[in-house]
Amino acid sequence: MLPAYAELHCLSNFSFLRGASHPEELVERAQTLGYAALALTDECSFSGIVRAHVAAKAAGLPLVIGSEVTLGDSTRLVLLATDRSSYGDLSQLITRGRRSAEKGSYALTRDDVAAFAARLLALWLPPDRRSGSATVSIPISADDAALAAARWVAAVFPGRAWIAVELFAHAGDGARLAHCAALAQATGLPQVAAGDIHMHVRARRTLQDTLTAIRVKRPLAECGYALYPNGERHLRSRARLASIYPPALLAETVEIAQRCTFSLDELRYEYPEEIVPPGHTPSSYLRKLTEEGLARRYGPATRCPPEVRELIEHELALIAELGYEPYFLTVQDIVAFARSQKILCQGRGSAANSAVCYALGITEVDPSRMSMLFERFISRERNEPPDIDVDFEHQRREEVMQYVYRKYGRDRAALAATLITYRPKSAVR
């Protein structure tokens, strides 16, 4: 009977120039092999998580969310989120690491990890003592650095840390297994099997080698030990794993995966609270601003066209039902700042179908002069947040961005990029 197994250390192509498979390919292969779960642990990044989540839901495969990090002292860890709170902790740690270094890299210390460790699980990756194709056996008493690192991990993650035992058909696998067992005995850390996955099938090894050559900026023929000596860092069959690892180490992978119950489905938009003044709720404040806007647009309340009033009440009711008031207030606040500074701006797109957006001054399409369908903008059937596009004059756009940073703080505001991916039709065009 094949053992149950969950892969807990897996990199996709979102670990740039390291992983050689797409998240979807990894999920599909893990499901085909009958894995109990798959962890996507790209290096200091969640970039591939959404694609893996969508694929895992379709395949019915439990997905564990985590990240691999290498600290400034070369300590390597795989950190796993168990619930919504620990996912937030790991998100903050990744953000800290990326903000502490130049674009494309990251920098983390032991203190950084300790600050967010309280709810995370950790797999410690012992240093690779490989020399050529063999693993050098070092007595525990002489391996002070590894022993100290393991003890630090055990102290920072009490009851939530393991030694990751990763075997790749090297001549020294037996010595490595014994070394990890000795470390476990000396520190009290349990052991668990892991695969350091870089590709979903062995056939991707050529591509993975090529990516490595690009990363180290050397011709492939001159990469030497920068290349892995074989193609074992792929998702292996459970029969193959059973021939490599002791059963207890395989069983431990499933135990860990079962502790990681967090899903991206638990995430919801969390809007700023700064936009609602004391004494108001988001709903009451949105209504207040809307009524003030109608008075500016049409004059006294008695002069507001009945059809517009009907639209306003319909929209406010649906906005309240779906809980989108803070979003409208956030956009209104930014637009109000721009107009106060005489920065040209204009809402566009489906938001032009909203009488509330017109009242708030976000758009300039008068609902009394044309037929509007609010459900093109927001509908309960689509169950997705609205999208209000606002254009600002490019010469002064930076002023608006700096206002957002000042209001919400640089640790809570960020620029998001739109990335175009070319499918066959677009590529041909």
Tab-separated table of C-alpha atoms in Angstrom:
chain	number	residue	atom	x	y	z
A	1	MET	CA	0.000	0.000	0.000
A	2	LEU	CA	1.374	3.409	-1.001
A	3	PRO	CA	2.041	5.851	1.849
A	4	ALA	CA	0.128	9.108	2.174
A	5	TYR	CA	2.321	12.112	1.429
A	6	ALA	CA	2.063	15.901	1.313
A	7	GLU	CA	4.799	17.921	-0.361
A	8	LEU	CA	5.714	20.837	1.924
A	9	HIS	CA	8.596	22.499	0.053
A	10	CYS	CA	7.822	23.417	-3.533
A	11	LEU	CA	8.938	26.290	-5.764
A	12	SER	CA	7.177	27.368	-8.936
A	13	ASN	CA	8.396	29.546	-11.788
A	14	PHE	CA	7.389	32.514	-9.617
A	15	SER	CA	10.651	31.883	-7.771
A	16	PHE	CA	12.373	33.682	-10.600
A	17	LEU	CA	15.092	31.701	-12.394
A	18	ARG	CA	14.766	28.843	-9.882
A	19	GLY	CA	11.486	27.011	-10.397
A	20	ALA	CA	10.840	25.504	-13.814
A	21	SER	CA	7.101	24.704	-13.621
A	22	HIS	CA	3.928	26.746	-13.447
A	23	PRO	CA	1.827	26.500	-10.254
A	24	GLU	CA	-0.962	24.863	-12.255
A	25	GLU	CA	1.407	22.158	-13.512
A	26	LEU	CA	2.608	21.412	-9.997
A	27	VAL	CA	-0.940	21.135	-8.663
A	28	GLU	CA	-2.070	18.896	-11.520
A	29	ARG	CA	0.923	16.594	-11.094
A	30	ALA	CA	0.502	16.363	-7.312
A	31	GLN	CA	-3.154	15.458	-7.772
A	32	THR	CA	-2.262	12.820	-10.378
A	33	LEU	CA	0.268	11.266	-7.992
A	34	GLY	CA	-2.338	11.067	-5.245
A	35	TYR	CA	-0.659	13.490	-2.846
A	36	ALA	CA	-2.619	14.369	0.277
A	37	ALA	CA	-1.729	18.067	-0.144
A	38	LEU	CA	0.737	20.401	-1.820
A	39	ALA	CA	2.439	23.439	-0.315
A	40	LEU	CA	3.497	26.231	-2.638
A	41	THR	CA	6.475	27.898	-0.954
A	42	ASP	CA	8.009	30.318	-3.453
A	43	GLU	CA	10.991	32.278	-2.173
A	44	CYS	CA	9.884	35.262	-0.057
A	45	SER	CA	6.808	35.599	-2.239
A	46	PHE	CA	3.120	34.763	-2.618
A	47	SER	CA	3.185	35.549	-6.339
A	48	GLY	CA	2.089	32.117	-7.543
A	49	ILE	CA	-0.460	31.447	-4.812
A	50	VAL	CA	-3.578	32.656	-6.634
A	51	ARG	CA	-2.955	30.466	-9.674
A	52	ALA	CA	-2.199	27.504	-7.440
A	53	HIS	CA	-5.352	28.173	-5.409
A	54	VAL	CA	-7.594	28.214	-8.477
A	55	ALA	CA	-6.000	25.034	-9.840
A	56	ALA	CA	-6.146	23.263	-6.474
A	57	LYS	CA	-9.843	24.063	-6.038
A	58	ALA	CA	-10.574	22.642	-9.476
A	59	ALA	CA	-8.512	19.514	-8.738
A	60	GLY	CA	-9.867	19.016	-5.223
A	61	LEU	CA	-6.331	19.084	-3.798
A	62	PRO	CA	-5.670	20.749	-0.415
A	63	LEU	CA	-3.239	23.629	-0.886
A	64	VAL	CA	-0.888	24.765	1.858
A	65	ILE	CA	0.368	28.348	1.633
A	66	GLY	CA	3.919	29.124	2.656
A	67	SER	CA	7.216	30.654	1.656
A	68	GLU	CA	10.890	29.751	1.663
A	69	VAL	CA	13.275	32.335	3.106
A	70	THR	CA	17.042	32.514	3.518
A	71	LEU	CA	18.198	34.777	6.342
A	72	GLY	CA	21.262	36.976	6.372
A	73	ASP	CA	23.215	34.333	8.311
A	74	SER	CA	22.309	31.679	5.679
A	75	THR	CA	19.661	30.011	7.862
A	76	ARG	CA	17.035	28.572	5.502
A	77	LEU	CA	13.417	28.064	6.503
A	78	VAL	CA	10.121	27.074	4.964
A	79	LEU	CA	7.343	28.928	6.789
A	80	LEU	CA	3.756	27.672	6.560
A	81	ALA	CA	0.503	29.478	7.350
A	82	THR	CA	-2.069	27.544	9.370
A	83	ASP	CA	-4.942	30.073	9.485
A	84	ARG	CA	-5.968	33.595	8.518
A	85	SER	CA	-3.902	35.208	11.286
A	86	SER	CA	-0.694	33.337	10.478
A	87	TYR	CA	-1.186	34.118	6.782
A	88	GLY	CA	-1.235	37.778	7.780
A	89	ASP	CA	1.943	37.286	9.811
A	90	LEU	CA	3.726	35.671	6.886
A	91	SER	CA	2.490	38.407	4.540
A	92	GLN	CA	3.971	41.050	6.822
A	93	LEU	CA	7.267	39.168	7.041
A	94	ILE	CA	7.526	38.931	3.249
A	95	THR	CA	6.706	42.626	2.948
A	96	ARG	CA	9.389	43.516	5.483
A	97	GLY	CA	11.951	41.421	3.638
A	98	ARG	CA	11.157	42.945	0.254
A	99	ARG	CA	11.095	46.509	1.574
A	100	SER	CA	14.471	46.008	3.250
A	101	ALA	CA	16.340	45.376	0.010
A	102	GLU	CA	16.600	46.527	-3.581
A	103	LYS	CA	13.906	45.549	-6.051
A	104	GLY	CA	14.151	41.879	-6.975
A	105	SER	CA	15.798	40.803	-3.718
A	106	TYR	CA	15.002	40.668	-0.014
A	107	ALA	CA	16.768	40.834	3.341
A	108	LEU	CA	15.618	39.177	6.576
A	109	THR	CA	17.249	38.557	9.924
A	110	ARG	CA	16.499	36.195	12.789
A	111	ASP	CA	14.900	39.081	14.656
A	112	ASP	CA	12.559	39.711	11.717
A	113	VAL	CA	11.428	36.085	11.722
A	114	ALA	CA	11.037	36.012	15.502
A	115	ALA	CA	8.746	39.049	15.331
A	116	PHE	CA	6.202	37.128	13.231
A	117	ALA	CA	6.833	33.543	14.360
A	118	ALA	CA	4.179	33.098	17.041
A	119	ARG	CA	1.567	31.452	14.781
A	120	LEU	CA	3.623	30.033	11.911
A	121	LEU	CA	4.958	26.533	11.337
A	122	ALA	CA	8.603	26.195	10.302
A	123	LEU	CA	10.660	23.607	8.472
A	124	TRP	CA	14.371	24.145	9.025
A	125	LEU	CA	16.509	23.221	6.021
A	126	PRO	CA	19.881	21.945	7.287
A	127	PRO	CA	22.964	23.118	5.338
A	128	ASP	CA	23.817	20.939	2.377
A	129	ARG	CA	27.199	19.354	3.139
A	130	ARG	CA	27.508	18.005	-0.405
A	131	SER	CA	30.924	17.743	-1.961
A	132	GLY	CA	30.505	16.705	-5.565
A	133	SER	CA	27.879	13.952	-5.546
A	134	ALA	CA	28.542	12.829	-1.970
A	135	THR	CA	27.410	14.196	1.356
A	136	VAL	CA	30.144	14.837	3.872
A	137	SER	CA	29.376	13.318	7.261
A	138	ILE	CA	30.172	15.792	10.029
A	139	PRO	CA	29.889	14.761	13.683
A	140	ILE	CA	27.240	16.743	15.542
A	141	SER	CA	29.790	17.903	18.070
A	142	ALA	CA	31.795	19.498	15.254
A	143	ASP	CA	28.828	21.039	13.444
A	144	ASP	CA	28.375	23.960	15.803
A	145	ALA	CA	26.708	26.275	13.278
A	146	ALA	CA	23.995	23.780	12.303
A	147	LEU	CA	23.381	22.827	15.925
A	148	ALA	CA	23.054	26.474	16.954
A	149	ALA	CA	20.676	27.207	14.090
A	150	ALA	CA	18.509	24.209	14.947
A	151	ARG	CA	18.331	25.236	18.596
A	152	TRP	CA	17.346	28.774	17.601
A	153	VAL	CA	14.547	27.412	15.400
A	154	ALA	CA	13.341	25.173	18.230
A	155	ALA	CA	13.267	28.145	20.614
A	156	VAL	CA	11.494	30.541	18.246
A	157	PHE	CA	8.935	27.973	17.013
A	158	PRO	CA	8.250	25.841	20.125
A	159	GLY	CA	6.221	22.788	19.124
A	160	ARG	CA	5.864	24.201	15.594
A	161	ALA	CA	9.201	23.370	13.957
A	162	TRP	CA	10.667	20.396	12.131
A	163	ILE	CA	13.932	19.401	10.485
A	164	ALA	CA	13.256	19.006	6.772
A	165	VAL	CA	14.989	15.880	5.529
A	166	GLU	CA	15.545	16.213	1.772
A	167	LEU	CA	17.136	13.264	-0.041
A	168	PHE	CA	17.968	13.312	-3.744
A	169	ALA	CA	19.597	9.969	-4.591
A	170	HIS	CA	23.089	11.218	-3.743
A	171	ALA	CA	25.825	8.835	-2.682
A	172	GLY	CA	25.749	10.401	0.782
A	173	ASP	CA	22.013	10.169	1.464
A	174	GLY	CA	22.562	7.658	4.229
A	175	ALA	CA	25.016	9.968	5.969
A	176	ARG	CA	22.634	12.909	5.577
A	177	LEU	CA	19.767	10.908	7.043
A	178	ALA	CA	21.913	9.960	10.015
A	179	HIS	CA	23.102	13.555	10.430
A	180	CYS	CA	19.525	14.854	10.524
A	181	ALA	CA	18.577	12.167	13.038
A	182	ALA	CA	21.466	13.219	15.272
A	183	LEU	CA	20.418	16.866	15.013
A	184	ALA	CA	16.865	15.870	15.924
A	185	GLN	CA	18.064	13.970	18.980
A	186	ALA	CA	20.283	16.852	20.094
A	187	THR	CA	17.626	19.569	19.703
A	188	GLY	CA	14.320	17.794	20.211
A	189	LEU	CA	13.096	18.841	16.771
A	190	PRO	CA	11.047	16.184	14.928
A	191	GLN	CA	11.908	15.282	11.349
A	192	VAL	CA	9.769	15.434	8.234
A	193	ALA	CA	10.337	14.467	4.603
A	194	ALA	CA	10.441	17.226	1.990
A	195	GLY	CA	11.360	17.452	-1.669
A	196	ASP	CA	12.738	20.948	-2.456
A	197	ILE	CA	10.629	20.732	-5.618
A	198	HIS	CA	11.733	22.871	-8.577
A	199	MET	CA	9.742	21.175	-11.370
A	200	HIS	CA	6.650	19.046	-11.739
A	201	VAL	CA	8.313	16.338	-13.870
A	202	ARG	CA	11.918	15.227	-14.373
A	203	ALA	CA	11.763	16.247	-18.046
A	204	ARG	CA	11.959	19.896	-16.969
A	205	ARG	CA	15.514	19.446	-15.739
A	206	THR	CA	17.041	20.896	-18.917
A	207	LEU	CA	14.951	24.025	-18.503
A	208	GLN	CA	15.797	24.228	-14.802
A	209	ASP	CA	19.514	23.979	-15.613
A	210	THR	CA	19.130	26.738	-18.203
A	211	LEU	CA	17.369	28.977	-15.682
A	212	THR	CA	20.200	28.370	-13.230
A	213	ALA	CA	22.787	29.338	-15.849
A	214	ILE	CA	20.929	32.580	-16.526
A	215	ARG	CA	20.693	33.289	-12.793
A	216	VAL	CA	24.410	32.794	-12.135
A	217	LYS	CA	25.331	34.513	-15.420
A	218	ARG	CA	27.572	31.777	-16.747
A	219	PRO	CA	27.438	29.507	-19.807
A	220	LEU	CA	25.678	26.252	-19.042
A	221	ALA	CA	28.868	24.259	-19.587
A	222	GLU	CA	30.661	26.353	-16.957
A	223	CYS	CA	28.045	26.222	-14.194
A	224	GLY	CA	29.554	23.222	-12.395
A	225	TYR	CA	28.176	22.696	-8.892
A	226	ALA	CA	25.697	25.557	-9.365
A	227	LEU	CA	23.624	22.936	-11.206
A	228	TYR	CA	21.892	20.165	-9.329
A	229	PRO	CA	23.628	16.826	-9.956
A	230	ASN	CA	20.424	15.059	-10.999
A	231	GLY	CA	16.737	15.606	-11.717
A	232	GLU	CA	15.382	14.422	-8.371
A	233	ARG	CA	13.868	17.780	-7.451
A	234	HIS	CA	10.597	16.925	-9.159
A	235	LEU	CA	7.318	15.615	-7.763
A	236	ARG	CA	8.165	11.965	-7.240
A	237	SER	CA	5.756	9.056	-7.047
A	238	ARG	CA	4.723	7.866	-3.617
A	239	ALA	CA	6.271	4.480	-4.384
A	240	ARG	CA	9.589	6.198	-5.084
A	241	LEU	CA	9.323	8.242	-1.889
A	242	ALA	CA	8.571	5.101	0.122
A	243	SER	CA	11.846	3.610	-1.096
A	244	ILE	CA	13.812	6.677	0.050
A	245	TYR	CA	12.338	7.868	3.344
A	246	PRO	CA	11.461	6.136	6.612
A	247	PRO	CA	7.650	5.781	6.906
A	248	ALA	CA	7.451	8.079	9.935
A	249	LEU	CA	8.929	10.988	7.991
A	250	LEU	CA	6.357	10.554	5.211
A	251	ALA	CA	3.481	10.300	7.683
A	252	GLU	CA	4.607	13.510	9.379
A	253	THR	CA	4.066	15.454	6.140
A	254	VAL	CA	0.342	14.705	6.262
A	255	GLU	CA	0.112	15.627	9.950
A	256	ILE	CA	1.645	19.028	9.201
A	257	ALA	CA	-0.551	19.626	6.150
A	258	GLN	CA	-3.675	18.901	8.193
A	259	ARG	CA	-2.721	21.712	10.576
A	260	CYS	CA	-2.684	24.180	7.674
A	261	THR	CA	-6.355	24.883	7.050
A	262	PHE	CA	-6.113	28.414	5.640
A	263	SER	CA	-7.588	29.078	2.195
A	264	LEU	CA	-7.537	32.222	0.068
A	265	ASP	CA	-11.329	31.935	0.043
A	266	GLU	CA	-11.247	33.382	3.568
A	267	LEU	CA	-9.833	36.698	2.353
A	268	ARG	CA	-12.090	39.698	1.868
A	269	TYR	CA	-11.469	43.302	0.952
A	270	GLU	CA	-10.583	45.268	4.065
A	271	TYR	CA	-11.237	48.920	3.418
A	272	PRO	CA	-9.649	51.843	5.268
A	273	GLU	CA	-11.366	53.138	8.408
A	274	GLU	CA	-9.848	56.638	8.250
A	275	ILE	CA	-12.483	57.853	5.792
A	276	VAL	CA	-15.384	57.654	8.271
A	277	PRO	CA	-15.490	60.527	10.802
A	278	PRO	CA	-16.549	60.009	14.437
A	279	GLY	CA	-20.291	59.733	14.926
A	280	HIS	CA	-20.879	58.119	11.532
A	281	THR	CA	-21.011	54.636	10.103
A	282	PRO	CA	-19.815	54.021	6.543
A	283	SER	CA	-23.468	53.826	5.479
A	284	SER	CA	-24.563	57.059	7.175
A	285	TYR	CA	-21.522	58.979	5.965
A	286	LEU	CA	-21.961	57.815	2.367
A	287	ARG	CA	-25.592	58.935	2.477
A	288	LYS	CA	-24.574	62.320	3.918
A	289	LEU	CA	-22.011	62.924	1.164
A	290	THR	CA	-24.455	61.720	-1.472
A	291	GLU	CA	-27.181	64.111	-0.274
A	292	GLU	CA	-24.687	66.990	-0.205
A	293	GLY	CA	-23.627	66.092	-3.733
A	294	LEU	CA	-27.220	66.011	-4.984
A	295	ALA	CA	-27.773	69.470	-3.535
A	296	ARG	CA	-24.723	70.745	-5.440
A	297	ARG	CA	-25.857	69.059	-8.642
A	298	TYR	CA	-29.573	69.906	-8.600
A	299	GLY	CA	-30.110	72.530	-5.923
A	300	PRO	CA	-32.663	72.072	-3.087
A	301	ALA	CA	-33.938	68.553	-2.458
A	302	THR	CA	-37.308	69.370	-4.042
A	303	ARG	CA	-35.562	69.998	-7.367
A	304	CYS	CA	-33.876	66.575	-7.561
A	305	PRO	CA	-35.626	64.664	-10.385
A	306	PRO	CA	-37.798	61.807	-9.032
A	307	GLU	CA	-36.116	59.268	-11.303
A	308	VAL	CA	-32.699	60.282	-9.924
A	309	ARG	CA	-33.930	60.011	-6.347
A	310	GLU	CA	-35.258	56.537	-7.136
A	311	LEU	CA	-31.892	55.544	-8.611
A	312	ILE	CA	-30.024	56.897	-5.587
A	313	GLU	CA	-32.158	54.935	-3.123
A	314	HIS	CA	-31.807	51.751	-5.190
A	315	GLU	CA	-28.036	52.121	-5.422
A	316	LEU	CA	-27.494	52.987	-1.758
A	317	ALA	CA	-29.580	49.977	-0.715
A	318	LEU	CA	-27.537	47.601	-2.901
A	319	ILE	CA	-24.230	49.169	-1.833
A	320	ALA	CA	-25.228	48.712	1.819
A	321	GLU	CA	-26.356	45.127	1.221
A	322	LEU	CA	-22.983	44.229	-0.305
A	323	GLY	CA	-20.957	46.287	2.194
A	324	TYR	CA	-19.203	48.465	-0.397
A	325	GLU	CA	-19.714	51.862	1.280
A	326	PRO	CA	-16.043	52.192	2.384
A	327	TYR	CA	-14.895	51.673	-1.189
A	328	PHE	CA	-17.031	54.529	-2.498
A	329	LEU	CA	-15.873	56.714	0.383
A	330	THR	CA	-12.214	55.937	-0.328
A	331	VAL	CA	-12.502	56.893	-3.994
A	332	GLN	CA	-14.545	60.002	-3.135
A	333	ASP	CA	-11.883	61.107	-0.681
A	334	ILE	CA	-9.113	60.844	-3.282
A	335	VAL	CA	-11.173	62.630	-5.935
A	336	ALA	CA	-12.129	65.361	-3.452
A	337	PHE	CA	-8.453	65.951	-2.679
A	338	ALA	CA	-7.592	66.195	-6.376
A	339	ARG	CA	-10.385	68.678	-7.043
A	340	SER	CA	-9.393	70.745	-3.982
A	341	GLN	CA	-5.933	71.097	-5.531
A	342	LYS	CA	-7.390	71.808	-8.990
A	343	ILE	CA	-5.913	68.561	-10.317
A	344	LEU	CA	-7.916	67.446	-13.344
A	345	CYS	CA	-9.563	64.066	-12.810
A	346	GLN	CA	-12.460	62.106	-14.234
A	347	GLY	CA	-14.136	58.813	-13.408
A	348	ARG	CA	-14.889	56.576	-16.369
A	349	GLY	CA	-15.982	53.096	-17.388
A	350	SER	CA	-18.920	51.290	-15.828
A	351	ALA	CA	-18.910	53.723	-12.877
A	352	ALA	CA	-20.642	56.152	-15.259
A	353	ASN	CA	-23.759	54.023	-14.712
A	354	SER	CA	-23.897	55.070	-11.059
A	355	ALA	CA	-26.004	57.987	-9.830
A	356	VAL	CA	-24.124	57.815	-6.506
A	357	CYS	CA	-20.800	58.321	-8.317
A	358	TYR	CA	-22.334	61.341	-10.070
A	359	ALA	CA	-23.546	62.804	-6.774
A	360	LEU	CA	-20.127	62.256	-5.178
A	361	GLY	CA	-18.409	64.095	-8.020
A	362	ILE	CA	-16.533	61.023	-9.232
A	363	THR	CA	-18.199	60.974	-12.669
A	364	GLU	CA	-19.924	63.597	-14.807
A	365	VAL	CA	-22.700	61.555	-16.426
A	366	ASP	CA	-26.013	63.121	-15.363
A	367	PRO	CA	-28.509	60.308	-14.633
A	368	SER	CA	-31.426	62.675	-15.315
A	369	ARG	CA	-30.364	63.050	-18.930
A	370	MET	CA	-29.759	59.438	-19.955
A	371	SER	CA	-30.810	55.881	-19.218
A	372	MET	CA	-28.473	54.139	-16.780
A	373	LEU	CA	-28.157	50.519	-15.678
A	374	PHE	CA	-26.464	50.353	-12.278
A	375	GLU	CA	-26.229	46.545	-12.464
A	376	ARG	CA	-23.602	46.943	-15.173
A	377	PHE	CA	-21.481	48.445	-12.420
A	378	ILE	CA	-22.504	46.442	-9.348
A	379	SER	CA	-24.783	43.428	-9.058
A	380	ARG	CA	-25.378	40.933	-6.302
A	381	GLU	CA	-25.319	38.124	-8.863
A	382	ARG	CA	-21.687	38.804	-9.842
A	383	ASN	CA	-20.667	38.993	-6.183
A	384	GLU	CA	-17.505	40.946	-6.894
A	385	PRO	CA	-16.319	44.379	-5.752
A	386	PRO	CA	-16.965	47.403	-7.974
A	387	ASP	CA	-14.255	48.896	-10.140
A	388	ILE	CA	-14.142	52.698	-10.286
A	389	ASP	CA	-11.522	53.909	-12.761
A	390	VAL	CA	-10.378	57.508	-12.251
A	391	ASP	CA	-7.949	59.272	-14.575
A	392	PHE	CA	-5.736	62.053	-13.171
A	393	GLU	CA	-3.741	64.503	-15.259
A	394	HIS	CA	-0.383	62.858	-15.662
A	395	GLN	CA	1.668	65.959	-14.819
A	396	ARG	CA	0.215	66.028	-11.283
A	397	ARG	CA	-0.556	62.384	-10.658
A	398	GLU	CA	2.355	62.165	-8.239
A	399	GLU	CA	0.635	64.678	-5.936
A	400	VAL	CA	-2.352	62.363	-5.629
A	401	MET	CA	-0.117	59.385	-4.913
A	402	GLN	CA	1.720	61.271	-2.189
A	403	TYR	CA	-1.615	62.252	-0.624
A	404	VAL	CA	-2.576	58.579	-0.428
A	405	TYR	CA	0.758	57.725	1.193
A	406	ARG	CA	0.360	60.536	3.738
A	407	LYS	CA	-3.198	59.617	4.622
A	408	TYR	CA	-2.798	55.857	4.973
A	409	GLY	CA	0.924	55.467	5.675
A	410	ARG	CA	3.623	54.015	3.485
A	411	ASP	CA	3.355	50.712	5.318
A	412	ARG	CA	-0.297	50.382	4.272
A	413	ALA	CA	-0.394	51.855	0.760
A	414	ALA	CA	1.223	50.474	-2.362
A	415	LEU	CA	1.240	50.666	-6.132
A	416	ALA	CA	-0.169	47.690	-7.987
A	417	ALA	CA	1.029	46.752	-11.455
A	418	THR	CA	-1.037	45.411	-14.321
A	419	LEU	CA	0.768	42.594	-16.096
A	420	ILE	CA	-0.299	41.636	-19.603
A	421	THR	CA	0.192	37.979	-20.465
A	422	TYR	CA	0.048	37.068	-24.130
A	423	ARG	CA	-2.052	34.041	-24.992
A	424	PRO	CA	-1.732	32.625	-28.546
A	425	LYS	CA	-4.256	34.983	-30.156
A	426	SER	CA	-2.715	38.116	-28.665
A	427	ALA	CA	0.813	36.916	-29.408
A	428	VAL	CA	-0.036	36.338	-33.082
A	429	ARG	CA	-1.749	39.700	-33.344
